[in-house]
Every structure is written in C-alpha cells, then in structure tokens.
Short mmCIF file of C-alpha atoms in Angstrom, two decimals:
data_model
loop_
_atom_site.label_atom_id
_atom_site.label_comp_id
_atom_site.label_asym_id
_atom_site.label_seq_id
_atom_site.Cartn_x
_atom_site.Cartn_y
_atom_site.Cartn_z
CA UNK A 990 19.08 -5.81 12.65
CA UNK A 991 20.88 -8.82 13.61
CA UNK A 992 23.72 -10.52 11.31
CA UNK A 993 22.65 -11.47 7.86
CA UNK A 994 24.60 -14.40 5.89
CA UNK A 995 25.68 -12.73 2.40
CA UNK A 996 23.79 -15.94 0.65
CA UNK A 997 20.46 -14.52 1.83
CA UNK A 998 18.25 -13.73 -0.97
CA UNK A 999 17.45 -10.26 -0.26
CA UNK A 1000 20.93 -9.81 0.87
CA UNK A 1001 22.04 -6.04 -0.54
CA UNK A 1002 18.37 -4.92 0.71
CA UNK A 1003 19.33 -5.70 3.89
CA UNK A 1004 22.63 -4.28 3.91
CA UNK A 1005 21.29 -0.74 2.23
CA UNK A 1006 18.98 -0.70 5.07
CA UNK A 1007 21.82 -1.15 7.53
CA UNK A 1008 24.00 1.13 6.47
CA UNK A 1009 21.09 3.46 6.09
CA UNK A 1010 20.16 3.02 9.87
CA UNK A 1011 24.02 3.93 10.94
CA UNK A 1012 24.29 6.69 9.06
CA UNK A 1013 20.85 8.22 10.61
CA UNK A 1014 22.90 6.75 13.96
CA UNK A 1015 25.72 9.36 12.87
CA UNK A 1016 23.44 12.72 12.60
CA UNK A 1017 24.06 12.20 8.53
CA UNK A 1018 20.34 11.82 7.81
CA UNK A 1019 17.23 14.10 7.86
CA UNK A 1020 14.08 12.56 9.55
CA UNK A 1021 12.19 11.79 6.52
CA UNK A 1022 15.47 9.81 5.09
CA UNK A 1023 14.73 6.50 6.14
CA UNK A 1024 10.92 6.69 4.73
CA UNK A 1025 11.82 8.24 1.48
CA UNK A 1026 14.54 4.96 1.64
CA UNK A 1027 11.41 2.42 2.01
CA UNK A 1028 9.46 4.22 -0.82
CA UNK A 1029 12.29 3.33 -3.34
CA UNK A 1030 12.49 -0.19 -2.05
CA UNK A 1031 8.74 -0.65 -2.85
CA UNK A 1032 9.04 0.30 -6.42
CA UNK A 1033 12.39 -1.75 -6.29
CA UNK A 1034 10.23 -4.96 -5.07
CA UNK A 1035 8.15 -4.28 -8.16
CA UNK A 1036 11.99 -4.24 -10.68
CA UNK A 1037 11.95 -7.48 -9.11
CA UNK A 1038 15.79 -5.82 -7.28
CA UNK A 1039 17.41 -6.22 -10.61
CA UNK A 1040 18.47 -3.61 -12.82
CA UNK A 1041 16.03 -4.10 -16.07
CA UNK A 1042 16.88 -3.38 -19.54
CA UNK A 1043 15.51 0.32 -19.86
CA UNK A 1044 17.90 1.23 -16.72
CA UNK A 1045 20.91 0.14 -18.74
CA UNK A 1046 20.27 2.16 -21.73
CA UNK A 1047 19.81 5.05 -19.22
CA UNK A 1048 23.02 4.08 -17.47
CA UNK A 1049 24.66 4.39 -20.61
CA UNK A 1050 23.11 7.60 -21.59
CA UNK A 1051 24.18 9.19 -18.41
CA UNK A 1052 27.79 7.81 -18.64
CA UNK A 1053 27.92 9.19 -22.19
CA UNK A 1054 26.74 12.45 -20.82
CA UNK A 1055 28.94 12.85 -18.27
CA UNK A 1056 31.67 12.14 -20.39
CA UNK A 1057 30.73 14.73 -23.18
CA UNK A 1058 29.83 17.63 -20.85
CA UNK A 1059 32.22 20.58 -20.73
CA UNK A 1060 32.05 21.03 -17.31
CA UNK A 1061 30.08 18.13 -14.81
CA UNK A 1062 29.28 17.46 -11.06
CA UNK A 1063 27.82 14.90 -9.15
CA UNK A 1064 25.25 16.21 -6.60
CA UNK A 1065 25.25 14.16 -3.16
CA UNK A 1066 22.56 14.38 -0.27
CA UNK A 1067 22.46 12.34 3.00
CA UNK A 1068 21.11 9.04 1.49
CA UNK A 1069 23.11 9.22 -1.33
CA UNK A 1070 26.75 9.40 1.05
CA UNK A 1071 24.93 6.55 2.97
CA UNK A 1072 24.78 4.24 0.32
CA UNK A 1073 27.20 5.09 -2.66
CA UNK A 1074 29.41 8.07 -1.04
CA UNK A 1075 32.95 6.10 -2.10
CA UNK A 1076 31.63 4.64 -5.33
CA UNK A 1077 30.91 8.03 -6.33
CA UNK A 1078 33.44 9.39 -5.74
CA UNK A 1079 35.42 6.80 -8.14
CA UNK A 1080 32.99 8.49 -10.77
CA UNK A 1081 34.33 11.95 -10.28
CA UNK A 1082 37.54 10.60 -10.31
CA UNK A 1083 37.50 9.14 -13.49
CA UNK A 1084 35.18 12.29 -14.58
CA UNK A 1085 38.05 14.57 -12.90
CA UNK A 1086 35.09 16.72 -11.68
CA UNK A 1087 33.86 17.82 -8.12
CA UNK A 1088 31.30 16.24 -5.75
CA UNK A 1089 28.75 18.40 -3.92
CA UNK A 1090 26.64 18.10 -0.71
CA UNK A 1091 23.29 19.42 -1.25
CA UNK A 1092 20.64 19.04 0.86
CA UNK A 1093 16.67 19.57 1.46
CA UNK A 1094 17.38 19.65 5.50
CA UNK A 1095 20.12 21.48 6.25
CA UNK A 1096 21.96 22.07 9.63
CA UNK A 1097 25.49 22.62 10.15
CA UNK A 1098 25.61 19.39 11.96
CA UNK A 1099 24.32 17.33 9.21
CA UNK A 1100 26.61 18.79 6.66
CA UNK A 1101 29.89 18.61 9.33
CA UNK A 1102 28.69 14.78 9.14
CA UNK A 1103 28.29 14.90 5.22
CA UNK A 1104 31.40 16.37 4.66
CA UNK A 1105 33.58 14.18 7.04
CA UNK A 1106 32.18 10.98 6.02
CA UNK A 1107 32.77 12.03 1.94
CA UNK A 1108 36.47 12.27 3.50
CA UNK A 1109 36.24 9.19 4.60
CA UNK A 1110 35.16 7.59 1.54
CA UNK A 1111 37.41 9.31 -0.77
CA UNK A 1112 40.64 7.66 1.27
CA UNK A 1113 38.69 4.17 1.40
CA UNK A 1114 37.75 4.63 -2.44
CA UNK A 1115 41.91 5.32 -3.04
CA UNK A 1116 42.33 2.14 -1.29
CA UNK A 1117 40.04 0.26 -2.86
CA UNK A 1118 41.03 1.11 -6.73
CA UNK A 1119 45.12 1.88 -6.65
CA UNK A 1120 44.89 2.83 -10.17
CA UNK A 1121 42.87 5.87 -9.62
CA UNK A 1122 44.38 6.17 -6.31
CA UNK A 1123 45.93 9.96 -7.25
CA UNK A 1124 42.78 11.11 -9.15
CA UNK A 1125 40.59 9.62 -6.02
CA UNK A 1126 42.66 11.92 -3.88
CA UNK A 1127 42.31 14.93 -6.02
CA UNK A 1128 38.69 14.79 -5.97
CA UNK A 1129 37.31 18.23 -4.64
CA UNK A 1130 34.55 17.44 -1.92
CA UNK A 1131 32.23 20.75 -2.11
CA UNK A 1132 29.52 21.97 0.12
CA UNK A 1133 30.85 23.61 3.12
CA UNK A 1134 30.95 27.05 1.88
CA UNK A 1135 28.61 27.63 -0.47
CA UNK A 1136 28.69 30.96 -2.91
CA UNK A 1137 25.98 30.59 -5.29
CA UNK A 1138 22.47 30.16 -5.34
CA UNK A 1139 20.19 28.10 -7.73
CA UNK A 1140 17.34 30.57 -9.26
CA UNK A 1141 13.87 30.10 -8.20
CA UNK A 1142 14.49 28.11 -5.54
CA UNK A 1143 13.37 28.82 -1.90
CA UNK A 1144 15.27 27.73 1.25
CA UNK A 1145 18.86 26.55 1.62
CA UNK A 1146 18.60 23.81 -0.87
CA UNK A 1147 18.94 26.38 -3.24
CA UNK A 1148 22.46 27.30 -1.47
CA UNK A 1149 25.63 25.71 -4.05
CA UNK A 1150 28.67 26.56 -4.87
CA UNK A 1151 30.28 28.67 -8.47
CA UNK A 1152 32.50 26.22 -8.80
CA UNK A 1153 30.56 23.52 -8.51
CA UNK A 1154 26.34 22.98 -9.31
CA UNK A 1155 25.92 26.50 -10.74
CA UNK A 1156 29.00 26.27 -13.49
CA UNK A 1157 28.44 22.76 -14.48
CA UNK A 1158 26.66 21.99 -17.76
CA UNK A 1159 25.31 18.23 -16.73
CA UNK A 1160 24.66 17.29 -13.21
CA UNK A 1161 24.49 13.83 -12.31
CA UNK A 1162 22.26 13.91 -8.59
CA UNK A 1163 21.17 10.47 -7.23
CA UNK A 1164 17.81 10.91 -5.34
CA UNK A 1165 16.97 14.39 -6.12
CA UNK A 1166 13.81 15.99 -4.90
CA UNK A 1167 10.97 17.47 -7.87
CA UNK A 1168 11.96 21.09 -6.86
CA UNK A 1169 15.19 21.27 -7.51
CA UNK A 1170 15.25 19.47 -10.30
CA UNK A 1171 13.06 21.33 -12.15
CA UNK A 1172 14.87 24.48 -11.64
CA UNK A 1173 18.02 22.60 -12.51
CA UNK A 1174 16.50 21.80 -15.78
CA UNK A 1175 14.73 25.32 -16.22
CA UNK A 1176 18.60 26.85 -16.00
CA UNK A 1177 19.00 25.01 -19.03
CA UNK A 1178 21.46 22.14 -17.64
CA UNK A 1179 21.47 18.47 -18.59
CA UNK A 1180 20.43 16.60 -15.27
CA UNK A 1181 20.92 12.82 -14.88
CA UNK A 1182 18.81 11.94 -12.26
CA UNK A 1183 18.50 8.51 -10.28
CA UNK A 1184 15.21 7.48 -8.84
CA UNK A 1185 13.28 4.18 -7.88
CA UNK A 1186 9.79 6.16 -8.83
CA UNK A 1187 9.49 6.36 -12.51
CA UNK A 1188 6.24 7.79 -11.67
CA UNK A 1189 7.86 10.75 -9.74
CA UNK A 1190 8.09 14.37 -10.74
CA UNK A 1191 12.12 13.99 -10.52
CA UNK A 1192 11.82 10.99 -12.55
CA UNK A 1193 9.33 13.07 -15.48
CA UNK A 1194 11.55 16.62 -15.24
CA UNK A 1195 15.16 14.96 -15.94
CA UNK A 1196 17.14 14.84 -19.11
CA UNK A 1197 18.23 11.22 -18.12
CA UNK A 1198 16.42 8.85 -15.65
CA UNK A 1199 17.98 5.68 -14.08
CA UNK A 1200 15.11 3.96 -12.73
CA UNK A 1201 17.13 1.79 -10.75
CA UNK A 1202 18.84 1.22 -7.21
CA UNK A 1203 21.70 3.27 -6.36
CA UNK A 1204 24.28 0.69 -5.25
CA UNK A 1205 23.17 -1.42 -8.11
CA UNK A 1206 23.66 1.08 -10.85
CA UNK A 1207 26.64 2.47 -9.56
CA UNK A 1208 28.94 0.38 -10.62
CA UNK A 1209 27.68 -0.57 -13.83
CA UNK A 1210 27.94 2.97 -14.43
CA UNK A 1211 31.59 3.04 -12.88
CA UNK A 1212 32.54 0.35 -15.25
CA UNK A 1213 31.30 2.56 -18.55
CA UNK A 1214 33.39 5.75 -17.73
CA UNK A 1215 36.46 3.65 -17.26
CA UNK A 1216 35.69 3.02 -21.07
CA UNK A 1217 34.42 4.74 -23.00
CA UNK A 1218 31.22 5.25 -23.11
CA UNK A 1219 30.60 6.50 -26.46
CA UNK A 1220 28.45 9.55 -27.76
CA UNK A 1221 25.47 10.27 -26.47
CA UNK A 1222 21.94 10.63 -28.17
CA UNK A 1223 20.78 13.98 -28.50
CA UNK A 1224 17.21 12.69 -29.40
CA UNK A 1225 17.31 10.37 -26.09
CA UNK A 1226 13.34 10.02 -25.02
CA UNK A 1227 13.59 10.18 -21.61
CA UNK A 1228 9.49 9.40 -21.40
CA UNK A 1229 9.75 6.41 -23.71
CA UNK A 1230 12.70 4.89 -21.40
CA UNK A 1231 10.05 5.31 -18.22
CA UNK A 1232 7.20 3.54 -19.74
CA UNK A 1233 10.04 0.62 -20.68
CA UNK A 1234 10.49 0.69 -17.44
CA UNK A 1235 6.87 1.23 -15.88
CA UNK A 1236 5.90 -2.06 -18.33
CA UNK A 1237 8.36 -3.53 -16.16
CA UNK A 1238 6.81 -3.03 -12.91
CA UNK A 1239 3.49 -3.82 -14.92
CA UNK A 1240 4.63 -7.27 -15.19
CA UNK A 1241 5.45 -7.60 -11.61
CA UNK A 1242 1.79 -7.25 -10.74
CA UNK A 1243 0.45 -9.32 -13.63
CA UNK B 1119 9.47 19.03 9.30
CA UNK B 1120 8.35 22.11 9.91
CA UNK B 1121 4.67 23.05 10.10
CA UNK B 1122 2.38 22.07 7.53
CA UNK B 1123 -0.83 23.62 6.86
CA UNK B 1124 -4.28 21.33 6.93
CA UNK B 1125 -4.93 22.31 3.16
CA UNK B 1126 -2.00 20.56 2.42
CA UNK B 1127 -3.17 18.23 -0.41
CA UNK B 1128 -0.42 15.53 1.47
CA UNK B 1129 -1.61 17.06 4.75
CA UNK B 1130 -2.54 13.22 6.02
CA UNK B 1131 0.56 11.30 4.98
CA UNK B 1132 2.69 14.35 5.89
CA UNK B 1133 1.45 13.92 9.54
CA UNK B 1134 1.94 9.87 9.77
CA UNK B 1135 5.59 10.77 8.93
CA UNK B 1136 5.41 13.22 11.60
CA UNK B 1137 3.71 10.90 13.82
CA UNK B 1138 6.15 8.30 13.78
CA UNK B 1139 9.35 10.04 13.74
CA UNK B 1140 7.82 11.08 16.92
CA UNK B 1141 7.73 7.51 17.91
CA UNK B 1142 11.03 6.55 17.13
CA UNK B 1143 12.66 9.71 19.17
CA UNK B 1144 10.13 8.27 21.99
CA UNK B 1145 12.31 4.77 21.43
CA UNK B 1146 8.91 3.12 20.28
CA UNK B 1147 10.26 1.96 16.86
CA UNK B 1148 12.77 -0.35 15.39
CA UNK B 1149 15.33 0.68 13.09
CA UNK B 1150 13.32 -0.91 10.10
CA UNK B 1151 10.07 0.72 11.10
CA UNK B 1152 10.52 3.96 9.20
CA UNK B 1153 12.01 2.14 6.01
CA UNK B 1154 8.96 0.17 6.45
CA UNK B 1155 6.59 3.24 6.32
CA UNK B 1156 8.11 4.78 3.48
CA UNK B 1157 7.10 1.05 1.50
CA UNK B 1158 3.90 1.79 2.54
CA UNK B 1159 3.43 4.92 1.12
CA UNK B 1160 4.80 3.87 -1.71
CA UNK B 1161 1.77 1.65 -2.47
CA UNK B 1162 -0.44 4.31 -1.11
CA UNK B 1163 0.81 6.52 -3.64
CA UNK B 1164 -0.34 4.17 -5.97
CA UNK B 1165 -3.23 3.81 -4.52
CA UNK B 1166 -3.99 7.64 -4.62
CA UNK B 1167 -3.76 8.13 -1.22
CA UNK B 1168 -7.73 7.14 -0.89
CA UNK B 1169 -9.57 4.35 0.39
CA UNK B 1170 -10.36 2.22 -2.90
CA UNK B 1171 -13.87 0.33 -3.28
CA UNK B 1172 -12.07 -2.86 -2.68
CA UNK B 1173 -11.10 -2.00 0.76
CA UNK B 1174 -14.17 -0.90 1.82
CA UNK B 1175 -15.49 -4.36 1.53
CA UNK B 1176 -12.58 -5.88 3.13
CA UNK B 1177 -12.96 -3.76 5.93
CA UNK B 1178 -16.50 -4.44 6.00
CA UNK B 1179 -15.73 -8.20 6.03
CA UNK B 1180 -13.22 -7.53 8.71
CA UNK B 1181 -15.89 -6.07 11.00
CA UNK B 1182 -18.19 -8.46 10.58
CA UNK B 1183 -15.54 -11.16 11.41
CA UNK B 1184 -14.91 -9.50 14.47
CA UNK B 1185 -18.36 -8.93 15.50
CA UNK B 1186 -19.25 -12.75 15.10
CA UNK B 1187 -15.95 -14.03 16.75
CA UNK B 1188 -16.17 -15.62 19.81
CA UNK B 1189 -12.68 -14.22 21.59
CA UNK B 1190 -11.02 -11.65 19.47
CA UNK B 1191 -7.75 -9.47 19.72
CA UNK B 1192 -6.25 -6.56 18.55
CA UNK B 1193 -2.39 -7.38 17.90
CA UNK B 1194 -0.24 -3.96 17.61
CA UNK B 1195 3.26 -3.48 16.73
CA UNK B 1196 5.64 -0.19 17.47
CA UNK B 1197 3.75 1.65 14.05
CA UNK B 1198 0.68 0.81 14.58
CA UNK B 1199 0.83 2.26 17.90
CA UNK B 1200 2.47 5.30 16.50
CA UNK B 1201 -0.58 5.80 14.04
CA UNK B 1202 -3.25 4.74 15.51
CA UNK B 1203 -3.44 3.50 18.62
CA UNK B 1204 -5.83 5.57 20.49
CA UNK B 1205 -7.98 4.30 17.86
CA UNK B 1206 -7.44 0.84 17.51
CA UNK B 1207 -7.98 0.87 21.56
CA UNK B 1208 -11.86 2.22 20.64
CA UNK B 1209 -12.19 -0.92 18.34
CA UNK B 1210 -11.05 -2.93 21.33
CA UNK B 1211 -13.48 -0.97 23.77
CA UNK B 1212 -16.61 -1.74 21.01
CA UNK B 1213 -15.89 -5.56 20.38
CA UNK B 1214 -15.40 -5.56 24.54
CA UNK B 1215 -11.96 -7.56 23.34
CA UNK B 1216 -8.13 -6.67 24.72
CA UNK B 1217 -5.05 -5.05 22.67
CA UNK B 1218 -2.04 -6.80 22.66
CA UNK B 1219 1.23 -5.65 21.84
CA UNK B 1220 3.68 -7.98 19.77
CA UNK B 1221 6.67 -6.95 18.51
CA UNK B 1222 9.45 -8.39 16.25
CA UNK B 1223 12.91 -6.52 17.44
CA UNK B 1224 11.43 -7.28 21.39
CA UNK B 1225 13.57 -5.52 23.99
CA UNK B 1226 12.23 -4.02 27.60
CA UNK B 1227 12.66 -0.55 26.55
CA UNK B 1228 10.56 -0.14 23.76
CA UNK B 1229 8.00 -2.56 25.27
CA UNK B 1230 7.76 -0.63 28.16
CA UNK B 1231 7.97 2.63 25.79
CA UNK B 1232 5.39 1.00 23.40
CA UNK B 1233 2.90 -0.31 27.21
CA UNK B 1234 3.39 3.57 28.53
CA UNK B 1235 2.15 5.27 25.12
CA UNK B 1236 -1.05 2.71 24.78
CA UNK B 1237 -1.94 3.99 28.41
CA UNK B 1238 -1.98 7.25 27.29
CA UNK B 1239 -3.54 6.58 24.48
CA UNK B 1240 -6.40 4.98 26.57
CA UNK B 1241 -7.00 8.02 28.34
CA UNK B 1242 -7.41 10.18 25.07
CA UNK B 1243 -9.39 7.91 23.68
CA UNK B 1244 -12.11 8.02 26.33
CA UNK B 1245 -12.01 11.51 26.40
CA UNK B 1246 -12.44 11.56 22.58
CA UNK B 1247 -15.41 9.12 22.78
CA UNK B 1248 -17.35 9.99 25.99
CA UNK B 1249 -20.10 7.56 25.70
CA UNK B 1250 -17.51 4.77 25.68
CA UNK B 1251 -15.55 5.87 28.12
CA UNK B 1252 -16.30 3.21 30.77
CA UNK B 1253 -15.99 0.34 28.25
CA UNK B 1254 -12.36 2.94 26.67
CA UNK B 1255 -11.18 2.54 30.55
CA UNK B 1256 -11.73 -1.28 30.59
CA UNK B 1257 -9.54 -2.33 27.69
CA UNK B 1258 -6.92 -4.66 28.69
CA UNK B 1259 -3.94 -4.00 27.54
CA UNK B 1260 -1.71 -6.62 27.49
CA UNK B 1261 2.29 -7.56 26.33
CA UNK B 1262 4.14 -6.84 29.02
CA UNK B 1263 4.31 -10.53 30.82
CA UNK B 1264 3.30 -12.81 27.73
CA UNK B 1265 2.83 -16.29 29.03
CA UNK B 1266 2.16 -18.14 25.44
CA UNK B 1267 4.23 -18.88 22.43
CA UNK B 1268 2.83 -18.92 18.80
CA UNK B 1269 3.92 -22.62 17.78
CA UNK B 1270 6.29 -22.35 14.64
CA UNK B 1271 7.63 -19.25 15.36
CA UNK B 1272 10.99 -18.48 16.47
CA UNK B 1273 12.64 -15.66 18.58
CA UNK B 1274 10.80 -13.14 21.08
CA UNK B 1275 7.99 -12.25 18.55
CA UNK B 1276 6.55 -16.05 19.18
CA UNK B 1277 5.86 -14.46 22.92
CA UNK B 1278 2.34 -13.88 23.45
CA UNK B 1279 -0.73 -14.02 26.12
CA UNK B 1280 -2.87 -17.09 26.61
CA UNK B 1281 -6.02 -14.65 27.48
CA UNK B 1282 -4.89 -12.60 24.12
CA UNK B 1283 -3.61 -13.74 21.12
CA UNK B 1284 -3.52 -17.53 21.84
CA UNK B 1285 -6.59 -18.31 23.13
CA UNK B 1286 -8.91 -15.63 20.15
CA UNK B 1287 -10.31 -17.37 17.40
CA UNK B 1288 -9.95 -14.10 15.21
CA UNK B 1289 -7.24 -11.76 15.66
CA UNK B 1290 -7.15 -8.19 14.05
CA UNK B 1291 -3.41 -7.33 13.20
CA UNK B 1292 -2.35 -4.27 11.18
CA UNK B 1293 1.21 -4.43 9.98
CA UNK B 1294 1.81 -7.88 10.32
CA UNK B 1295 4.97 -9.97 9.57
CA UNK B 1296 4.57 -12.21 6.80
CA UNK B 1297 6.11 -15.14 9.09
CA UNK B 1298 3.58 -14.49 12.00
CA UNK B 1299 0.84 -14.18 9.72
CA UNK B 1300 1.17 -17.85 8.61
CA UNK B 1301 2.01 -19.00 12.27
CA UNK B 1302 -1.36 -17.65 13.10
CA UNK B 1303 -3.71 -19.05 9.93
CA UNK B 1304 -1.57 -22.36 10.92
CA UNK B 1305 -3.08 -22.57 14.24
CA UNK B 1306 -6.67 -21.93 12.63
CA UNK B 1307 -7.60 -18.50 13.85
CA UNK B 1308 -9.55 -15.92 11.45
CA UNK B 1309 -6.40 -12.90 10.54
CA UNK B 1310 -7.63 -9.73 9.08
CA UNK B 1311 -4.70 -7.82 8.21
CA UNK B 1312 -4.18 -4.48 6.94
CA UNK B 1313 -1.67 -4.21 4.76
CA UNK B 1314 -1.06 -1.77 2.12
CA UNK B 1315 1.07 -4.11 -0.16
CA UNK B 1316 -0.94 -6.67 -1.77
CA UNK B 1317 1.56 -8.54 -3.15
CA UNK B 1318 2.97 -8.95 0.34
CA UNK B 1319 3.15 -12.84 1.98
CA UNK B 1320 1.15 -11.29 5.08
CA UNK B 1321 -1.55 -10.08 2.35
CA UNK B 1322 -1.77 -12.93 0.28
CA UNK B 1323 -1.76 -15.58 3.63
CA UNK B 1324 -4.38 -13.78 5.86
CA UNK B 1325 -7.99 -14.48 6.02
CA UNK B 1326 -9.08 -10.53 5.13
CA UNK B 1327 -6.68 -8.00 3.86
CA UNK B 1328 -7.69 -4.42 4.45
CA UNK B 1329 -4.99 -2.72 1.73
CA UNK B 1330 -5.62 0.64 2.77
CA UNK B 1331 -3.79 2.99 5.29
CA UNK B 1332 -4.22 2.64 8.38
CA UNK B 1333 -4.63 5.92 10.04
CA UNK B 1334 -8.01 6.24 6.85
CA UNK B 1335 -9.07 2.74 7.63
CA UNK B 1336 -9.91 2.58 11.32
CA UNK B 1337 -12.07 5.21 11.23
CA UNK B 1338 -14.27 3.82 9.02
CA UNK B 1339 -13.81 0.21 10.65
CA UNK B 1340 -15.26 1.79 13.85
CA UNK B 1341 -18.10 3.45 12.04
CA UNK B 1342 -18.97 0.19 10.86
CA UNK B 1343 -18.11 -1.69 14.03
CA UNK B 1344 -20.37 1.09 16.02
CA UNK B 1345 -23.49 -0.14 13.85
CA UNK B 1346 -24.18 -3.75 13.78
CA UNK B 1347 -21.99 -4.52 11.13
CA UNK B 1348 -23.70 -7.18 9.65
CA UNK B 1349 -22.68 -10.66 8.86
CA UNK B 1350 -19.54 -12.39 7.55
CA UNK B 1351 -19.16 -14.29 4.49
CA UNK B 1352 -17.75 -17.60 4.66
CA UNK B 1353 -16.96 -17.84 1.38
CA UNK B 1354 -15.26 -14.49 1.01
CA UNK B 1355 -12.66 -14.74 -1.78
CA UNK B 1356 -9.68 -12.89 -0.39
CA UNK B 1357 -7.74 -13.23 -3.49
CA UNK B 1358 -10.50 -11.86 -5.91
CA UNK B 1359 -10.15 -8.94 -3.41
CA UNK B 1360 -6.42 -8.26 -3.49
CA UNK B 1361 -6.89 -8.39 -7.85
CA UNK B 1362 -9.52 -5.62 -7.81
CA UNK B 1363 -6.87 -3.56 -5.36
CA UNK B 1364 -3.97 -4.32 -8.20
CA UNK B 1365 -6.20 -3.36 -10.71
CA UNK B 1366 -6.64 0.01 -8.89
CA UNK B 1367 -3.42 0.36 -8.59
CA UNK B 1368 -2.10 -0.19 -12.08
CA UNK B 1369 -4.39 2.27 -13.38
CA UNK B 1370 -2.55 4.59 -11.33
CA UNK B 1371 0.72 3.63 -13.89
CA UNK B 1372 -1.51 3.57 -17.28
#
C-alpha cells in the first residue's frame, strides 16, 4: 500500500486497512474479514470518519455498564485483535476482567495466531501505559480451551469458556455477528456491541450500540473507565440512539 | 465459506465474495481489493441488493453510448475480472471493441495472473454464447505491453495502449479510480462507470454512472447491447441520475 504521510486526510483509514492486510498476511483473519472491514468503512464515509454525538452517549453508556456489571468480558474476533487488540486490553485492565477470542471461522491455526498476537499486545499495552503496567499483565487472555457453550447456537462460535462469556453479566464484543448476539441477549446478558451498520441486526439486538469506528471509540472509551464513568441508565433507548445516529448518515447524503 | 445453497436469499452477493477470494488466492487482487468489495456491498445493501429504476436508465444510456461511439474500450481492473469478466469480454465481442486491463497496484505477476484468467475467460465465454463465438474468439485483449500514458496521471496506472484506451472516444470502466476517472473526462472521452457509491469522485466525474452491481448489471447491459440499443442522449443529466439512486437509497434508512 505504499507509505502514507500521517498529515494525509484519510490518514487512520489507511492505516486500519494496513494493519488489516498484515494481519490477514499472519493467518489471523477469516476470508470474509477484509470485506466485512470495507462494509464498515462505507457507513463510516457516511459518519463523515468522526465519532458523532449519539456514539458518545453510547460510549458512555457502555463504559458505565461495564463498570456496574458484577462480572464483565470483552469478546475479541480476528478484526477486532487487528485493529484494537492492545487498546483493549487496557480496558480489561482497568475493568480487571478477562478477554476472549471468539470466532465465526474457526481453525486451530487462526486461534494459535489470535492468541499469540493478544500476547503480544498485552506486553506492548504494559509498555505503553506504566501505570497499569501490573494490571495489563494480569489480564487473562481466554479462548484456547474452551468449556462452555452458548445455547442455541450452532457451530463452534458457540464454543466459550465458564469463566469467561458464559459467567459474565455484560459483554462488551466489538464487531459481533447477528447470531450470536441475539442469543447473547436471549441468555438474558447486557451486550455492548460495536458496529459501523446501525442498520444491522447486531446493531438492532444489543443493549448498547456504538455506531462508531473501533480505533476511534476505543480510546474515548479507555479514557471514561479510567474515571469514572458514572451510573448507567436503566431506561437507555438503544433504538432512539440509532436513528440519532442514522439522521447522521442522512445528512451525509443530503 | 462453505457451501451455500441457491435459495439463499444472499445467494448472489455470497458468491461475489466467493468469487473474489478466489481471485486474490489466484494473486489477481491487491490488498485493498477485498476492503474495496465489502464498501460496495455496503451501498448495495442499501440499495436492496436489486437493480433500482435509476440504473436501468443509466445502463441504458451506457449502451447506447457505446453503440454510437466510434472506437470504444472496455477498461478492467483485478475485481472486475474476478466478477465478471467472461462477461464483460461478450460486451467487447458485441460492440466488436477490445478489453483492456489497467490496474492501480501494477506488478508482472498479477498482470500476467489478471492476462491468463481473461484468456480463460474468453474461452468460456464463447462456449456460453455459441452464436458469438467467432466474434468471443476475436476480442483483443490487451495490457500486457501498454505503449500510451493517460496525461495527468502518475505511477504505472497512467500505462495504457494507443489502439485501447488512448485512442477510444468512449471507454466503459467498472470500478474505476476516482483519479483516472478525471484523467480520462480531461482528455474528452465519453466514461460510463459503474460504480455502486454515488457519492464517490469516480461517480460524480464520469459521463454515465451505472450504480448497480456489477455481476446484476452486465447482464442486462448485454441484453440491451444484443438489441439495437437505441440512441444516446446528449443532454443526459448524470447528476439528476445519481439523486434518484440516493433517494432509493435513503428510503432504505427511513
């Protein structure tokens, strides 16, 4: 893809892409990966790649979720380790909670490459925040032997482990596919959900929505769990915050 | 992928995914080509997945630009090989006109990868169409010793034939790069595009914009192209036409 200067406008598009296209390079990625990638940067064109006002309130929803759950996990699938593996796993730092690989696709191979480049991450997310350096390093990296299974779910996406997806009361799962989160939802768990599509059935089945771009959210979100990020709404209308957010796009086109 | 069934309601768009991971394991795609698909769809989901009223007049317009052209071309790139090129080279056998391939990310390998699978493609599609097959046979295919440049243009993709794209007066280019697109209305030629993004630069610069997918468009472009397809308008208002696609499409979010 050639070297792009960091003052080019479309600058963090370009740079997802790329370090989408070397992680499919290192076995991480299913086939599909890199076209379910392009479908989120067409509805991100059309958020004009900025994170609008209805994403922060869901931002801060989620955060305030997280935070009040008994028991939370952040859900991780090829893309997701791509883009935001280390920032993430700053969240479950500061969360003290696991992070699990789940995904649609999987092969031992892509979850040996999952699993190794989380490790990765975790020591260059110690590095890169000192402070949270012994939490960082505490942070359990699940996946490789799962023990559970999520109900009424076919295939080995439905594979997870006790410790991990099938105890936790809130999930927070960038990128999730419709199927699983519905039966996420239908065991009665609170699942934050990230996803450029506000049209999607992921997007219409979670508790929380953040219609916005992972590496753009992620650290606004980082940045509320170091505070804190208050109470959350028990009345929060997920469908309201996704026509906020559709108007947005609406715009775009107008 | 796995196998998926023809009464799969995403039957079609499940096997241009298919079709073009294909291609890139063949080494006929760029990194960005998949990405670029999955923006694509995007808009096609929008779209519904069928071709709108809107398009069918652009692709009527597009036929009857190419019928009345004095020189025309076909211009492919790695995708539109991938999806259609056995079809695109029956367009080029009708309108008696060659197929060129132009690439942006030009190396030898997936030029000669991209040459190889548009020879094959010739011989399927005169098999597929037996009563063109003498005029399927005699499509030149050109790219492989480009002898032009596109002025304004830098890099590789500037390379181009003086019997293709540099000498047509209306040039027939699916998947076009917004930068090319202008290079090519700058030297005066007609540019039908087909593009499933109107908002795109390539849409809103070209002469016609078919915004419609491309694997449901051809066929009905060489329906039309196989009857006399009537003739152009001069005053077509390419704009007008990419508003009544928008308006399709945002009645997909309402």
């Amino acid at each position: 893809m050639g070297e792009v200067p960091e003052s080019h406008p479309r600058y963090a598009s370009l740079m997802a892409r790329k370090m989408l296209t070397d992680a499919a390079a290192a076995g991480m990625l299913a086939d599909s990966a890199l076209i379910a990638h392009g479908r989120g940067e067409a509805f991100d064109y059309l958020l004009g790649e900025e994170t609008c006002e209805p994403a922060r309130d869901s931002i801060a929803e989620t955060a305030a979720r997280l935070q009040s759950s008994e028991k939370c996990v952040i859900s991780v699938n090829g893309n997701t380790v791509a883009l935001a593996g280390s920032q993430l796993i700053t969240c479950a730092a500061i969360l003290n909670c696991p992070i699990e690989v789940n995904i649609y696709y999987r092969t031992p191979e892509r979850m040996e490459a999952l699993l190794s480049a989380l490790h990765t991450q975790r020591q260059q997310a110690a590095e890169q925040y000192p402070e949270l350096a012994n939490e960082i390093s505490n942070v359990d990296i699940l996946g490789a032997s799962p023990d559970g299974r999520i109900p009424n779910l076919d295939g080995p996406r439905a594979n997870c482990h006790s410790d991990g997806i099938l105890s936790a009361d809130t999930i927070l799962v960038p990128l999730e596919d419709g199927d699983r989160c519905e039966a996420l939802i239908a065991m009665g768990k609170t699942v934050c959900v990230i996803d450029l599509n506000p049209l999607s059935r992921t997007a219409r089945t979670a508790t929380v929505t953040i219609v916005d771009e992972l590496t753009r959210c992620v650290p606004i979100l980082i940045e509320l769990l170091m505070d804190d990020a208050g109470i959350h709404h028990p009345d929060w209308d997920n469908e309201k915050n996704l026509q906020d957010v559709i108007n947005v796009m609406l715009r775009r086109f107008e």
